[in-house]
């Protein structure tokens, strides 16, 4: 099933494809990390899961450190590289992290939309949206 959402204007040209039922068990940060059992967020009130050894600050460096735990390193290219898996961290207009996506073997990306669905999408369809833009890319060898 395809999904066109007004908050994601590029979906009128390049729609999202729903790949799972709705659930509030996890969020996009956890989904990109490979965990569908908890909600990850570095909130200072400690309402959500966040690794103890990473600063609980909503800054891009905290998110980079999170994904480094899984072997990701910052890279430049969004292109598919056989044998590698990539993460995209989205930043809002204020420069703060809002979303994360993981690249699939077909070169498309997978994301979790809040408490809603997991989706498959291009970077283009997600950019210039309520999540801002994919701004930091990370890669790891599989």
PDB file of C-alpha atoms in Angstrom:
ATOM      1  CA  UNK A   1       0.000   0.000   0.000  1.00  0.00           C
ATOM      2  CA  UNK A   2       1.365   3.425  -0.917  1.00  0.00           C
ATOM      3  CA  UNK A   3       1.184   6.415   1.357  1.00  0.00           C
ATOM      4  CA  UNK A   4       1.065  10.104   0.421  1.00  0.00           C
ATOM      5  CA  UNK A   5       1.316  12.456   3.412  1.00  0.00           C
ATOM      6  CA  UNK A   6       0.994  16.275   3.254  1.00  0.00           C
ATOM      7  CA  UNK A   7       3.797  16.733   5.836  1.00  0.00           C
ATOM      8  CA  UNK A   8       6.069  14.978   3.329  1.00  0.00           C
ATOM      9  CA  UNK A   9       5.433  16.976   0.138  1.00  0.00           C
ATOM     10  CA  UNK A  10       7.725  14.847  -2.038  1.00  0.00           C
ATOM     11  CA  UNK A  11       5.446  11.844  -1.508  1.00  0.00           C
ATOM     12  CA  UNK A  12       3.086  13.258  -4.141  1.00  0.00           C
ATOM     13  CA  UNK A  13       5.784  12.361  -6.701  1.00  0.00           C
ATOM     14  CA  UNK A  14       7.553   9.528  -4.849  1.00  0.00           C
ATOM     15  CA  UNK A  15       5.138   7.899  -2.331  1.00  0.00           C
ATOM     16  CA  UNK A  16       6.088   5.846   0.712  1.00  0.00           C
ATOM     17  CA  UNK A  17       5.316   2.114   0.664  1.00  0.00           C
ATOM     18  CA  UNK A  18       3.924   0.708   3.933  1.00  0.00           C
ATOM     19  CA  UNK A  19       5.825  -2.404   5.028  1.00  0.00           C
ATOM     20  CA  UNK A  20       4.372  -3.177   8.480  1.00  0.00           C
ATOM     21  CA  UNK A  21       1.329  -2.674  10.701  1.00  0.00           C
ATOM     22  CA  UNK A  22       1.171   0.347  13.018  1.00  0.00           C
ATOM     23  CA  UNK A  23       2.897  -0.019  16.381  1.00  0.00           C
ATOM     24  CA  UNK A  24       4.126   2.235  19.168  1.00  0.00           C
ATOM     25  CA  UNK A  25       6.635  -0.351  20.465  1.00  0.00           C
ATOM     26  CA  UNK A  26       9.616   1.379  18.817  1.00  0.00           C
ATOM     27  CA  UNK A  27      10.540   4.516  16.864  1.00  0.00           C
ATOM     28  CA  UNK A  28      12.656   5.419  13.836  1.00  0.00           C
ATOM     29  CA  UNK A  29      15.880   5.732  15.827  1.00  0.00           C
ATOM     30  CA  UNK A  30      15.476   2.201  17.210  1.00  0.00           C
ATOM     31  CA  UNK A  31      14.357   0.844  13.812  1.00  0.00           C
ATOM     32  CA  UNK A  32      17.451   2.249  12.100  1.00  0.00           C
ATOM     33  CA  UNK A  33      19.542   0.784  14.949  1.00  0.00           C
ATOM     34  CA  UNK A  34      17.977  -2.628  14.294  1.00  0.00           C
ATOM     35  CA  UNK A  35      15.805  -2.810  17.424  1.00  0.00           C
ATOM     36  CA  UNK A  36      12.026  -3.154  17.219  1.00  0.00           C
ATOM     37  CA  UNK A  37      11.488  -3.626  20.948  1.00  0.00           C
ATOM     38  CA  UNK A  38      11.955  -0.156  22.468  1.00  0.00           C
ATOM     39  CA  UNK A  39      11.663   3.561  21.855  1.00  0.00           C
ATOM     40  CA  UNK A  40      15.101   5.264  21.641  1.00  0.00           C
ATOM     41  CA  UNK A  41      15.451   8.954  22.451  1.00  0.00           C
ATOM     42  CA  UNK A  42      18.057  10.870  24.493  1.00  0.00           C
ATOM     43  CA  UNK A  43      15.515  12.811  26.532  1.00  0.00           C
ATOM     44  CA  UNK A  44      16.986  14.307  29.719  1.00  0.00           C
ATOM     45  CA  UNK A  45      14.000  13.021  31.767  1.00  0.00           C
ATOM     46  CA  UNK A  46      14.976   9.433  30.899  1.00  0.00           C
ATOM     47  CA  UNK A  47      11.492   8.464  29.736  1.00  0.00           C
ATOM     48  CA  UNK A  48      12.911   6.482  26.805  1.00  0.00           C
ATOM     49  CA  UNK A  49      15.765   4.069  26.270  1.00  0.00           C
ATOM     50  CA  UNK A  50      19.223   5.504  25.604  1.00  0.00           C
ATOM     51  CA  UNK A  51      22.584   3.776  26.167  1.00  0.00           C
ATOM     52  CA  UNK A  52      24.212   4.913  29.411  1.00  0.00           C
ATOM     53  CA  UNK A  53      27.602   5.645  27.878  1.00  0.00           C
ATOM     54  CA  UNK A  54      26.237   8.164  25.328  1.00  0.00           C
ATOM     55  CA  UNK A  55      25.286  11.736  26.312  1.00  0.00           C
ATOM     56  CA  UNK A  56      21.534  12.161  26.723  1.00  0.00           C
ATOM     57  CA  UNK A  57      21.442  15.256  24.560  1.00  0.00           C
ATOM     58  CA  UNK A  58      19.375  15.856  21.442  1.00  0.00           C
ATOM     59  CA  UNK A  59      22.416  16.741  19.370  1.00  0.00           C
ATOM     60  CA  UNK A  60      23.729  15.078  16.239  1.00  0.00           C
ATOM     61  CA  UNK A  61      26.877  13.815  17.992  1.00  0.00           C
ATOM     62  CA  UNK A  62      24.794  11.755  20.435  1.00  0.00           C
ATOM     63  CA  UNK A  63      23.052  10.039  17.519  1.00  0.00           C
ATOM     64  CA  UNK A  64      26.354   9.454  15.722  1.00  0.00           C
ATOM     65  CA  UNK A  65      27.718   7.831  18.891  1.00  0.00           C
ATOM     66  CA  UNK A  66      24.614   5.628  19.111  1.00  0.00           C
ATOM     67  CA  UNK A  67      25.109   4.221  15.620  1.00  0.00           C
ATOM     68  CA  UNK A  68      28.853   3.821  16.186  1.00  0.00           C
ATOM     69  CA  UNK A  69      27.875   1.182  18.769  1.00  0.00           C
ATOM     70  CA  UNK A  70      26.741  -0.941  15.799  1.00  0.00           C
ATOM     71  CA  UNK A  71      29.926  -0.307  13.803  1.00  0.00           C
ATOM     72  CA  UNK A  72      28.738   2.612  11.650  1.00  0.00           C
ATOM     73  CA  UNK A  73      31.144   5.403  10.708  1.00  0.00           C
ATOM     74  CA  UNK A  74      30.304   8.775   9.179  1.00  0.00           C
ATOM     75  CA  UNK A  75      30.488   8.720   5.371  1.00  0.00           C
ATOM     76  CA  UNK A  76      29.606  11.076   2.521  1.00  0.00           C
ATOM     77  CA  UNK A  77      27.767   9.037  -0.087  1.00  0.00           C
ATOM     78  CA  UNK A  78      24.134   7.944  -0.066  1.00  0.00           C
ATOM     79  CA  UNK A  79      24.830   5.535  -2.918  1.00  0.00           C
ATOM     80  CA  UNK A  80      24.278   1.832  -2.437  1.00  0.00           C
ATOM     81  CA  UNK A  81      27.551   0.018  -1.794  1.00  0.00           C
ATOM     82  CA  UNK A  82      27.405  -3.771  -1.978  1.00  0.00           C
ATOM     83  CA  UNK A  83      28.571  -5.236   1.332  1.00  0.00           C
ATOM     84  CA  UNK A  84      27.752  -2.079   3.317  1.00  0.00           C
ATOM     85  CA  UNK A  85      24.693  -0.873   5.182  1.00  0.00           C
ATOM     86  CA  UNK A  86      23.985   2.822   5.647  1.00  0.00           C
ATOM     87  CA  UNK A  87      22.109   5.041   8.086  1.00  0.00           C
ATOM     88  CA  UNK A  88      20.752   8.515   7.340  1.00  0.00           C
ATOM     89  CA  UNK A  89      20.200  10.955  10.207  1.00  0.00           C
ATOM     90  CA  UNK A  90      17.726  13.726   9.416  1.00  0.00           C
ATOM     91  CA  UNK A  91      18.123  17.185  10.881  1.00  0.00           C
ATOM     92  CA  UNK A  92      15.421  19.810  11.238  1.00  0.00           C
ATOM     93  CA  UNK A  93      15.813  23.470  10.330  1.00  0.00           C
ATOM     94  CA  UNK A  94      17.239  24.053  13.819  1.00  0.00           C
ATOM     95  CA  UNK A  95      20.036  21.539  13.142  1.00  0.00           C
ATOM     96  CA  UNK A  96      18.722  19.032  15.672  1.00  0.00           C
ATOM     97  CA  UNK A  97      18.075  15.337  14.904  1.00  0.00           C
ATOM     98  CA  UNK A  98      14.496  14.434  14.046  1.00  0.00           C
ATOM     99  CA  UNK A  99      14.597  11.063  12.275  1.00  0.00           C
ATOM    100  CA  UNK A 100      16.767   8.179  11.101  1.00  0.00           C
ATOM    101  CA  UNK A 101      16.497   5.704   8.238  1.00  0.00           C
ATOM    102  CA  UNK A 102      18.410   2.571   7.234  1.00  0.00           C
ATOM    103  CA  UNK A 103      19.329   1.679   3.665  1.00  0.00           C
ATOM    104  CA  UNK A 104      18.024  -1.592   2.265  1.00  0.00           C
ATOM    105  CA  UNK A 105      19.825  -3.998  -0.060  1.00  0.00           C
ATOM    106  CA  UNK A 106      17.815  -2.602  -3.006  1.00  0.00           C
ATOM    107  CA  UNK A 107      19.156   0.920  -2.411  1.00  0.00           C
ATOM    108  CA  UNK A 108      15.879   2.244  -1.005  1.00  0.00           C
ATOM    109  CA  UNK A 109      15.513   3.184   2.655  1.00  0.00           C
ATOM    110  CA  UNK A 110      13.369   1.929   5.539  1.00  0.00           C
ATOM    111  CA  UNK A 111      11.954   4.147   8.277  1.00  0.00           C
ATOM    112  CA  UNK A 112       9.470   4.095  11.106  1.00  0.00           C
ATOM    113  CA  UNK A 113       6.981   6.977  11.140  1.00  0.00           C
ATOM    114  CA  UNK A 114       6.548   7.730  14.843  1.00  0.00           C
ATOM    115  CA  UNK A 115       3.832   5.438  16.258  1.00  0.00           C
ATOM    116  CA  UNK A 116       2.702   4.603  12.752  1.00  0.00           C
ATOM    117  CA  UNK A 117       4.058   2.317  10.052  1.00  0.00           C
ATOM    118  CA  UNK A 118       7.426   1.103   8.884  1.00  0.00           C
ATOM    119  CA  UNK A 119       7.863   2.341   5.341  1.00  0.00           C
ATOM    120  CA  UNK A 120      10.149   1.915   2.357  1.00  0.00           C
ATOM    121  CA  UNK A 121      11.129   5.131   0.593  1.00  0.00           C
ATOM    122  CA  UNK A 122      13.765   7.080  -1.270  1.00  0.00           C
ATOM    123  CA  UNK A 123      15.790   9.800   0.418  1.00  0.00           C
ATOM    124  CA  UNK A 124      14.045  12.260  -1.925  1.00  0.00           C
ATOM    125  CA  UNK A 125      10.557  11.332  -0.685  1.00  0.00           C
ATOM    126  CA  UNK A 126      11.555  11.967   2.943  1.00  0.00           C
ATOM    127  CA  UNK A 127      13.534  15.210   2.397  1.00  0.00           C
ATOM    128  CA  UNK A 128      12.081  18.725   2.732  1.00  0.00           C
ATOM    129  CA  UNK A 129       9.521  17.437   5.197  1.00  0.00           C
ATOM    130  CA  UNK A 130       8.559  17.785   8.844  1.00  0.00           C
ATOM    131  CA  UNK A 131      11.730  15.785   9.542  1.00  0.00           C
ATOM    132  CA  UNK A 132      13.925  18.220   7.624  1.00  0.00           C
ATOM    133  CA  UNK A 133      16.577  16.612   5.447  1.00  0.00           C
ATOM    134  CA  UNK A 134      18.940  13.660   5.491  1.00  0.00           C
ATOM    135  CA  UNK A 135      22.113  15.415   6.599  1.00  0.00           C
ATOM    136  CA  UNK A 136      24.449  12.854   8.168  1.00  0.00           C
ATOM    137  CA  UNK A 137      25.213   9.503   6.599  1.00  0.00           C
ATOM    138  CA  UNK A 138      26.933   6.556   8.221  1.00  0.00           C
ATOM    139  CA  UNK A 139      28.096   3.232   6.807  1.00  0.00           C
ATOM    140  CA  UNK A 140      29.227  -0.146   8.115  1.00  0.00           C
ATOM    141  CA  UNK A 141      30.454  -3.344   6.530  1.00  0.00           C
ATOM    142  CA  UNK A 142      28.067  -6.263   6.690  1.00  0.00           C
TER     143      UNK A 142
END
